[in-house]
Amino acid sequence: MLKEISRKNAVHVMLVYSGGCNGCDIEVVNCVLSPYYDIEQYKVMLTWNPREADILLVTGPVLKRIEPALKAIYEAIPDPKLVAAVGSCAINGNVFYNIGGDFGPSDEVAGPLAKVLPVAANVPGCPPRPEDIIATAAVAIPILAEMEV
Amino acid sequence: MEKDRGEADVEIPVGIVHPALLEPYRPRFFLQDEVVTDCEITLDAQHRGIERMMEGIPVDKCNIITERICGICSCVHLWNSVRVVEKGLNIEVPVRAQYMRVIINELERLTSHLIFFGHALEIIGHETLGMRAFIAREPFMILLGELSGNRVHYACPIIGGIRPRCNPTEEMRKKALTMLKPAAEYLADYADRILKDAMVMSRIDGIGVLTKEEAIKYHAVGPTARASGVNWDWRTEIDDFKHFDWDVIVLDGGDVKDRVVARVLECLEILKIVEQGFKNLPEGEIRNRDWKLGKMPVTTCYHEAPRGELYDSYGLDEKGNVRHYKCRTPTVTNLGSMEVACLGEHLTDAVLTLASCDPCLCCTNR
């Protein structure tokens, strides 16, 4: 009970760019930080420190070069933790994973994210609208609060 | 083999994922006490192999992938890729389509510059002004969303014209003009506020100087070069911009302050272009369908992205598939010149200097 309330009141989100086009990243930062959408009013804070974070937001198709760093960041986050895939790239690899010419699609992609980390929430869109990101946060935070750890 | 670093006694590696950088890349600073004596930047973290993916795919698919090179300057990548085909096969573009391309592209340049202010002011530590950049940016994002249907990837230009959904109705045109007015006023006030803020100016004045000779030697491009006194803007070479009356902003200080001021003044020029565009938007066709894909020799086009010169080059085979795709984005050379500009600065100022060329690593690594 007490745990639930305290967890709900200070949710820290960490954002990792895993090699997409930056569109989602800007929308997330815009959504969390900017005074216009401002998730901070719902007590969701953006952090760059994995030890402080509760939710890991990953954008981009997870490139091989970033995969080790991403796993290290995930390990560093204390339990309970959730991973959310933001944008088409993180969910299904988008154009980088699915379209290819004579040489096939991109060789650099290790993702989609579900292959690398256990994903709890998906935010679709290329890029997702800020309203969708806020709606996903509203769904993910109760799950986080009720996790058994 | 490791290079001789002279008198440097400390190395500070940053990255690849680090709070100070936002995007993954890896600068290494070599310090003597706290002064930077050498800087080396490794760019490979976001390499997606886009140029390799392009070989042999149909040209319309290729155009959509070029848009995914960057989520901040997506329109200009698509536009330049489309211009390659239009130049190679001599395809005429209707005037209304030219106007809409310019309007969407310039609004995107505006939002890109406003992200830069938000980011740079946050590094300086002036978070309030950084937040205001996002307030000033939001009306333009909403306008872009309503004009094109997507807030980031507008997908506006197609070969021979623009996509029909980007064709505004008369109602939309009037609405855009009314939306533009308060947003432009806020932006003008905000620009004035940055330029007159003594605290911000004291932090960026005289830091990270890039002289004109260095800018030419390391081929700095875009606002970074124009702040160092290089008078060059690819927009002056492009026919679509000949319908508009605007000025190229050139400053000659070459420090971080001038790079910020150049972008601030450029924002005001952009507002002029967009307003003229909506006021004089001509009636008529938006798409020229009178063309046929075929063999095209390798053709090259340059364009002015928000950060500087953008280069796209490819040819087509008989079936209209892309061959020999090559793309170069502005940040490669800009970051190279920043490696030089940050020498002799303190470590905190060095990070600011790197950020002052508005690096976009997703374009650069592709």
XYZ file of C-alpha atoms in Angstrom:
515
model
C 0.000 0.000 0.000
C 2.595 2.478 1.181
C 4.959 1.183 -1.484
C 2.357 1.724 -4.169
C 1.714 5.309 -3.161
C 5.349 6.190 -2.872
C 6.219 4.564 -6.189
C 3.412 6.351 -7.974
C 4.580 9.677 -6.619
C 8.086 9.644 -8.025
C 8.442 7.869 -11.336
C 11.756 8.451 -13.025
C 12.099 7.805 -16.715
C 15.373 7.240 -18.471
C 15.591 7.745 -22.215
C 18.127 5.915 -24.367
C 18.640 6.699 -28.042
C 19.504 3.417 -29.660
C 20.123 4.636 -33.182
C 16.872 5.765 -34.717
C 16.292 9.029 -36.494
C 15.855 11.264 -33.409
C 12.242 12.062 -34.203
C 10.932 9.984 -31.284
C 13.645 11.250 -28.950
C 12.732 14.844 -29.566
C 9.049 14.059 -29.132
C 9.728 12.291 -25.808
C 11.934 15.076 -24.498
C 9.392 17.570 -25.766
C 6.635 15.618 -24.086
C 8.328 15.153 -20.734
C 10.219 18.404 -20.443
C 8.346 21.015 -22.380
C 5.863 23.208 -20.549
C 3.249 22.464 -23.197
C 2.709 18.735 -22.563
C 4.613 18.479 -19.297
C 4.351 14.995 -17.801
C 6.214 16.334 -14.799
C 2.868 17.527 -13.485
C 1.942 13.831 -13.118
C 5.160 13.295 -11.169
C 7.050 11.654 -14.002
C 10.602 12.958 -14.130
C 13.246 12.550 -16.830
C 16.590 11.361 -15.521
C 19.894 10.417 -17.103
C 21.007 8.225 -14.211
C 20.064 4.541 -14.545
C 20.342 3.933 -10.786
C 17.590 6.448 -10.245
C 15.305 5.264 -13.026
C 12.140 3.159 -12.899
C 11.122 3.121 -16.540
C 13.528 2.740 -19.441
C 12.289 4.324 -22.648
C 14.101 3.060 -25.705
C 13.800 4.658 -29.122
C 15.376 3.401 -32.322
C 15.973 -0.060 -33.753
C 18.769 -1.031 -31.259
C 21.993 -1.097 -33.228
C 24.691 -3.691 -32.547
C 27.055 -0.935 -31.448
C 24.680 0.266 -28.710
C 23.331 -3.120 -27.594
C 26.029 -3.712 -24.892
C 25.579 -0.204 -23.503
C 21.813 -0.655 -23.468
C 22.084 -3.976 -21.604
C 24.474 -2.427 -19.076
C 22.018 0.397 -18.498
C 19.176 -2.092 -18.039
C 21.238 -4.082 -15.506
C 22.022 -0.904 -13.575
C 18.365 -0.009 -13.070
C 17.142 -1.332 -9.693
C 13.997 -3.479 -9.485
C 11.106 -2.935 -10.075
C 11.676 -1.777 -13.633
C 9.815 -1.574 -16.894
C 10.986 -1.167 -20.461
C 8.892 0.748 -22.949
C 9.545 0.740 -26.694
C 8.802 4.142 -28.182
C 8.171 4.394 -31.916
C 7.963 1.978 -34.821
C 11.734 1.395 -34.895
C 11.850 -0.007 -31.381
C 8.690 -2.060 -31.893
C 9.381 -3.683 -35.266
C 12.575 -2.181 -36.687
C 10.702 0.036 -39.153
C 12.436 0.709 -42.506
C 15.884 -0.243 -41.238
C 14.873 -3.809 -40.385
C 12.267 -4.426 -43.067
C 13.245 -2.684 -46.306
C 16.310 -3.560 -48.295
C 17.612 -3.501 -51.826
C 20.108 -5.860 -53.410
C 22.015 -6.353 -50.159
C 18.968 -6.805 -47.950
C 18.019 -4.694 -44.952
C 20.512 -3.062 -42.625
C 23.161 -5.328 -41.110
C 23.734 -3.101 -38.127
C 20.391 -3.694 -36.471
C 20.348 -6.071 -33.493
C 16.750 -5.294 -32.624
C 13.804 -4.879 -32.575
C 13.926 -4.105 -28.883
C 11.903 -7.170 -27.851
C 14.827 -9.386 -28.955
C 17.177 -7.591 -26.582
C 15.156 -6.655 -23.486
C 11.768 -7.699 -22.075
C 9.328 -5.030 -23.260
C 6.314 -4.110 -21.154
C 4.757 -1.316 -23.172
C 4.780 -0.241 -26.804
C 4.089 3.270 -28.064
C 3.328 3.023 -31.797
C 3.861 5.730 -34.364
C 6.586 7.170 -36.526
C 7.067 9.228 -34.423
C 4.413 8.696 -31.734
C 2.361 11.734 -30.830
C 3.064 13.212 -27.386
C -0.523 12.429 -26.371
C 0.154 8.731 -27.039
C 3.312 8.842 -24.924
C 1.393 10.385 -22.035
C -1.386 7.784 -22.422
C 1.194 4.972 -22.280
C 2.732 6.484 -19.168
C -0.736 6.485 -17.593
C -1.038 2.748 -18.365
C 2.511 1.784 -17.366
C 2.725 3.535 -13.999
C 0.026 1.432 -12.227
C 1.743 -1.750 -13.515
C 5.007 -0.492 -12.064
C 3.380 0.394 -8.750
C 1.856 -3.069 -8.326
C 4.986 -5.053 -9.206
C 6.082 -7.535 -6.576
C 9.562 -6.517 -5.542
C 48.590 3.574 -33.314
C 48.010 6.115 -30.557
C 48.873 9.673 -31.531
C 51.380 11.670 -29.467
C 49.280 13.929 -27.259
C 52.075 16.320 -26.255
C 51.661 17.689 -22.771
C 48.190 16.344 -22.048
C 48.065 14.547 -18.719
C 44.406 13.558 -18.355
C 42.028 11.949 -20.798
C 38.298 12.421 -20.300
C 36.362 10.024 -22.509
C 32.654 10.776 -22.751
C 30.017 8.402 -24.004
C 28.853 6.579 -25.948
C 25.660 7.053 -23.949
C 26.104 10.012 -21.649
C 23.811 12.671 -20.156
C 25.885 15.544 -21.545
C 25.554 14.385 -25.132
C 21.923 13.315 -25.564
C 22.805 11.454 -28.745
C 25.297 8.603 -28.680
C 28.765 9.590 -29.872
C 32.172 9.548 -28.289
C 34.305 12.660 -27.826
C 37.629 12.204 -26.039
C 39.079 15.294 -24.396
C 42.792 15.426 -23.582
C 43.422 17.891 -20.799
C 46.348 19.601 -19.213
C 45.048 20.594 -15.805
C 41.602 21.720 -16.969
C 42.450 23.120 -20.378
C 41.682 21.090 -23.480
C 44.811 20.455 -25.530
C 43.369 17.911 -27.922
C 39.965 16.581 -28.814
C 39.026 13.537 -30.813
C 35.522 12.561 -31.804
C 34.507 9.050 -32.799
C 31.336 8.810 -34.830
C 29.997 5.322 -35.277
C 27.331 4.720 -32.699
C 24.286 5.355 -34.857
C 25.473 3.838 -38.122
C 22.467 2.162 -39.713
C 23.963 1.519 -43.136
C 21.363 3.529 -45.015
C 23.518 3.974 -48.116
C 23.923 0.210 -48.392
C 20.185 -0.362 -48.000
C 19.489 2.037 -50.894
C 21.302 0.020 -53.568
C 18.688 -1.343 -55.965
C 15.436 -0.227 -54.369
C 12.749 1.722 -56.277
C 13.326 5.456 -56.136
C 10.062 6.315 -54.346
C 10.940 3.874 -51.552
C 14.416 5.398 -51.433
C 12.897 8.841 -50.905
C 10.917 7.631 -47.921
C 14.044 6.106 -46.357
C 16.029 9.325 -46.865
C 13.437 11.010 -44.710
C 14.312 8.554 -41.913
C 17.939 9.709 -41.981
C 17.023 12.430 -39.545
C 14.001 13.261 -37.437
C 14.950 16.902 -36.958
C 15.610 17.929 -40.560
C 13.557 15.229 -42.299
C 11.967 17.414 -44.998
C 15.233 18.686 -46.432
C 16.618 15.139 -46.862
C 13.504 14.087 -48.733
C 13.424 17.286 -50.785
C 17.053 17.004 -51.818
C 16.642 13.341 -52.725
C 13.627 14.258 -54.863
C 15.549 17.125 -56.467
C 18.207 14.674 -57.665
C 15.614 12.878 -59.834
C 14.021 16.143 -60.931
C 17.383 17.501 -62.009
C 18.484 14.271 -63.682
C 15.267 13.742 -65.671
C 14.387 17.457 -66.156
C 11.054 17.342 -64.363
C 9.276 20.687 -63.958
C 7.662 21.467 -60.603
C 4.466 23.596 -60.417
C 4.805 26.923 -58.608
C 2.312 26.089 -55.876
C 4.283 22.948 -55.047
C 7.487 24.989 -54.896
C 5.857 27.363 -52.411
C 4.623 24.531 -50.176
C 8.023 22.840 -50.227
C 9.671 26.058 -49.106
C 7.063 26.701 -46.403
C 7.326 23.209 -44.894
C 11.113 23.242 -45.143
C 11.467 26.644 -43.502
C 9.053 25.820 -40.685
C 11.135 22.721 -40.076
C 14.323 24.817 -40.026
C 12.657 27.009 -37.433
C 11.750 24.084 -35.147
C 15.254 22.716 -35.596
C 16.839 26.006 -34.504
C 14.492 26.178 -31.528
C 15.606 22.712 -30.400
C 19.144 24.027 -30.606
C 18.318 26.955 -28.308
C 16.630 24.632 -25.839
C 19.617 22.309 -25.833
C 22.333 24.972 -25.748
C 20.673 27.007 -23.012
C 20.228 23.873 -20.949
C 23.968 23.172 -21.221
C 24.684 26.727 -20.115
C 22.414 26.062 -17.166
C 19.732 28.616 -17.977
C 16.858 26.178 -17.868
C 14.057 28.748 -17.942
C 15.094 30.129 -21.319
C 15.595 26.558 -22.549
C 11.999 25.709 -21.578
C 10.760 28.827 -23.325
C 12.362 27.559 -26.524
C 10.023 24.579 -26.277
C 7.042 26.866 -25.629
C 7.978 28.921 -28.679
C 8.421 25.751 -30.735
C 5.118 24.057 -29.997
C 2.811 26.312 -32.118
C 5.025 25.647 -35.144
C 4.953 21.890 -34.507
C 1.155 22.013 -34.313
C 1.048 24.071 -37.508
C 3.315 21.542 -39.261
C 1.156 18.704 -37.938
C -1.993 20.321 -39.318
C -0.393 21.212 -42.646
C 1.139 17.831 -43.365
C -0.501 15.282 -41.069
C 2.594 14.342 -39.087
C 4.588 16.332 -36.568
C 8.026 15.096 -37.611
C 8.050 13.165 -40.882
C 6.040 15.415 -43.194
C 6.668 13.411 -46.390
C 5.820 16.557 -48.352
C 7.826 16.485 -51.626
C 7.293 13.697 -54.138
C 8.801 13.518 -57.606
C 7.247 16.296 -59.684
C 5.365 18.048 -56.905
C 4.044 17.574 -53.400
C 1.868 14.976 -51.729
C -1.827 15.936 -51.971
C -2.376 15.919 -48.219
C 0.184 18.743 -47.893
C -1.899 20.948 -50.198
C -3.618 23.443 -47.897
C -7.189 24.548 -48.477
C -7.968 28.273 -48.525
C -9.347 27.864 -44.993
C -6.137 26.212 -43.807
C -4.069 28.983 -45.405
C -5.991 31.656 -43.499
C -5.840 29.634 -40.299
C -2.080 29.237 -40.711
C -1.665 32.983 -41.113
C -3.658 33.647 -37.944
C -1.749 30.915 -36.068
C 1.542 32.305 -37.285
C 1.050 35.798 -35.950
C 1.072 35.241 -32.146
C 3.726 32.539 -32.469
C 5.932 34.919 -34.436
C 5.443 37.661 -31.871
C 6.402 35.287 -29.051
C 9.442 34.149 -31.000
C 10.560 37.729 -31.665
C 10.265 38.558 -27.951
C 12.128 35.394 -27.089
C 14.923 36.175 -29.549
C 15.196 39.646 -28.064
C 15.345 38.109 -24.591
C 18.253 35.801 -25.506
C 20.222 38.571 -27.177
C 19.804 40.973 -24.250
C 20.310 38.459 -21.430
C 23.570 39.469 -19.766
C 23.938 36.130 -17.972
C 23.688 34.061 -21.138
C 25.970 36.390 -23.064
C 28.657 36.376 -20.366
C 28.735 32.585 -20.586
C 29.076 32.354 -24.371
C 30.921 35.517 -25.406
C 34.399 34.853 -26.768
C 34.240 31.076 -26.178
C 35.317 28.549 -28.793
C 36.443 30.917 -31.539
C 36.557 29.506 -35.066
C 38.282 31.968 -37.391
C 37.289 32.411 -41.027
C 40.497 30.714 -42.216
C 39.862 27.711 -39.969
C 36.219 27.579 -41.048
C 37.279 27.431 -44.704
C 40.119 24.977 -44.044
C 37.943 22.503 -42.140
C 34.950 23.206 -44.404
C 32.486 24.356 -41.784
C 29.040 24.778 -43.353
C 25.713 26.413 -42.648
C 25.132 28.794 -39.743
C 28.407 27.629 -38.170
C 30.370 28.921 -41.160
C 28.206 32.010 -41.585
C 28.921 32.962 -37.958
C 32.626 32.854 -38.861
C 32.181 35.237 -41.799
C 31.800 32.793 -44.691
C 29.049 34.202 -46.873
C 27.519 31.102 -48.394
C 24.012 29.711 -48.335
C 22.834 27.021 -50.773
C 19.321 28.431 -50.630
C 20.454 31.351 -52.804
C 21.211 28.821 -55.569
C 17.844 27.079 -55.493
C 15.091 28.346 -57.792
C 12.277 27.683 -55.340
C 13.626 30.334 -52.983
C 13.718 32.993 -55.741
C 10.018 33.756 -55.100
C 10.891 35.105 -51.664
C 12.614 38.161 -50.324
C 15.071 37.305 -47.555
C 18.645 37.894 -46.427
C 21.580 35.643 -45.648
C 22.810 36.274 -42.099
C 26.591 36.606 -41.913
C 28.461 37.500 -38.722
C 32.206 37.632 -38.264
C 32.992 36.868 -34.615
C 33.126 33.084 -34.932
C 32.583 32.374 -31.231
C 29.725 30.491 -29.555
C 27.819 33.745 -29.130
C 27.854 34.454 -32.854
C 26.754 30.925 -33.647
C 23.756 31.401 -31.371
C 23.016 34.920 -32.647
C 23.278 33.796 -36.283
C 20.566 31.219 -35.659
C 18.404 33.682 -33.733
C 18.538 36.159 -36.614
C 17.969 33.346 -39.090
C 14.756 32.443 -37.245
C 13.437 35.949 -37.911
C 14.339 35.621 -41.621
C 12.498 32.292 -41.725
C 9.382 33.917 -40.304
C 9.573 36.457 -43.132
C 9.780 33.667 -45.740
C 6.910 31.654 -44.238
C 4.644 34.673 -43.966
C 5.332 35.677 -47.590
C 4.708 32.065 -48.589
C 1.269 31.868 -47.018
C 0.293 35.354 -48.236
C 1.313 34.856 -51.877
C 0.506 31.140 -52.191
C -0.517 30.806 -55.875
C -3.417 28.689 -57.079
C -2.901 25.836 -59.486
C -1.623 22.295 -59.872
C 0.460 20.712 -57.129
C 1.881 17.861 -59.135
C 3.406 17.386 -62.545
C 2.550 13.872 -63.771
C 4.183 14.257 -67.154
C 7.368 12.263 -66.620
C 8.673 8.734 -66.913
C 11.367 7.019 -64.879
C 14.261 5.603 -66.820
C 17.991 5.373 -66.915
C 19.583 8.367 -65.249
C 23.314 8.994 -64.884
C 24.630 9.762 -61.399
C 23.334 13.221 -60.520
C 24.338 15.415 -57.610
C 22.306 17.984 -55.708
C 23.146 20.302 -52.849
C 20.730 21.844 -50.393
C 20.901 23.934 -47.262
C 19.823 21.786 -44.301
C 19.229 23.588 -40.977
C 22.828 22.732 -40.051
C 24.439 23.403 -43.407
C 25.261 21.858 -46.721
C 23.520 18.621 -47.599
C 24.752 16.522 -50.506
C 22.802 13.783 -52.215
C 23.889 11.879 -55.275
C 22.627 8.811 -57.067
C 21.763 7.371 -60.463
C 18.892 5.228 -61.704
C 18.953 2.062 -63.800
C 16.430 1.166 -66.544
C 13.806 -0.040 -64.061
C 14.033 3.149 -61.990
C 15.998 1.521 -59.167
C 18.556 3.533 -57.217
C 22.249 2.942 -57.908
C 25.346 4.378 -56.220
C 23.501 6.289 -53.533
C 25.692 8.700 -51.600
C 24.758 11.272 -49.029
C 26.818 13.678 -46.943
C 25.339 15.626 -44.082
C 26.595 18.904 -42.577
C 27.595 17.751 -39.093
C 30.602 15.730 -40.292
C 32.568 18.825 -41.234
C 31.007 21.029 -38.551
C 32.056 18.687 -35.746
C 35.504 18.459 -37.333
C 35.877 22.220 -37.155
C 34.556 22.210 -33.570
C 37.389 19.817 -32.646
C 39.700 22.718 -33.505
C 37.523 25.450 -32.008
C 37.406 23.861 -28.545
C 41.191 23.730 -28.116
C 42.436 25.963 -25.309
C 39.048 26.122 -23.587
C 38.087 24.700 -20.217
C 36.364 21.315 -20.262
C 32.897 22.747 -19.498
C 33.245 25.262 -22.321
C 34.536 22.542 -24.643
C 31.271 20.578 -24.315
C 29.371 23.809 -24.960
C 31.525 24.505 -28.017
C 30.806 21.061 -29.447
C 27.086 21.619 -28.883
C 27.220 25.097 -30.438
C 27.539 23.725 -33.978
C 24.184 21.986 -33.346
C 25.513 18.461 -33.988
C 23.017 15.978 -35.351
C 24.534 12.545 -35.011
C 21.693 10.581 -36.543
C 22.276 12.416 -39.847
C 26.004 12.078 -39.562
C 26.192 8.361 -38.863
C 23.263 7.363 -41.061
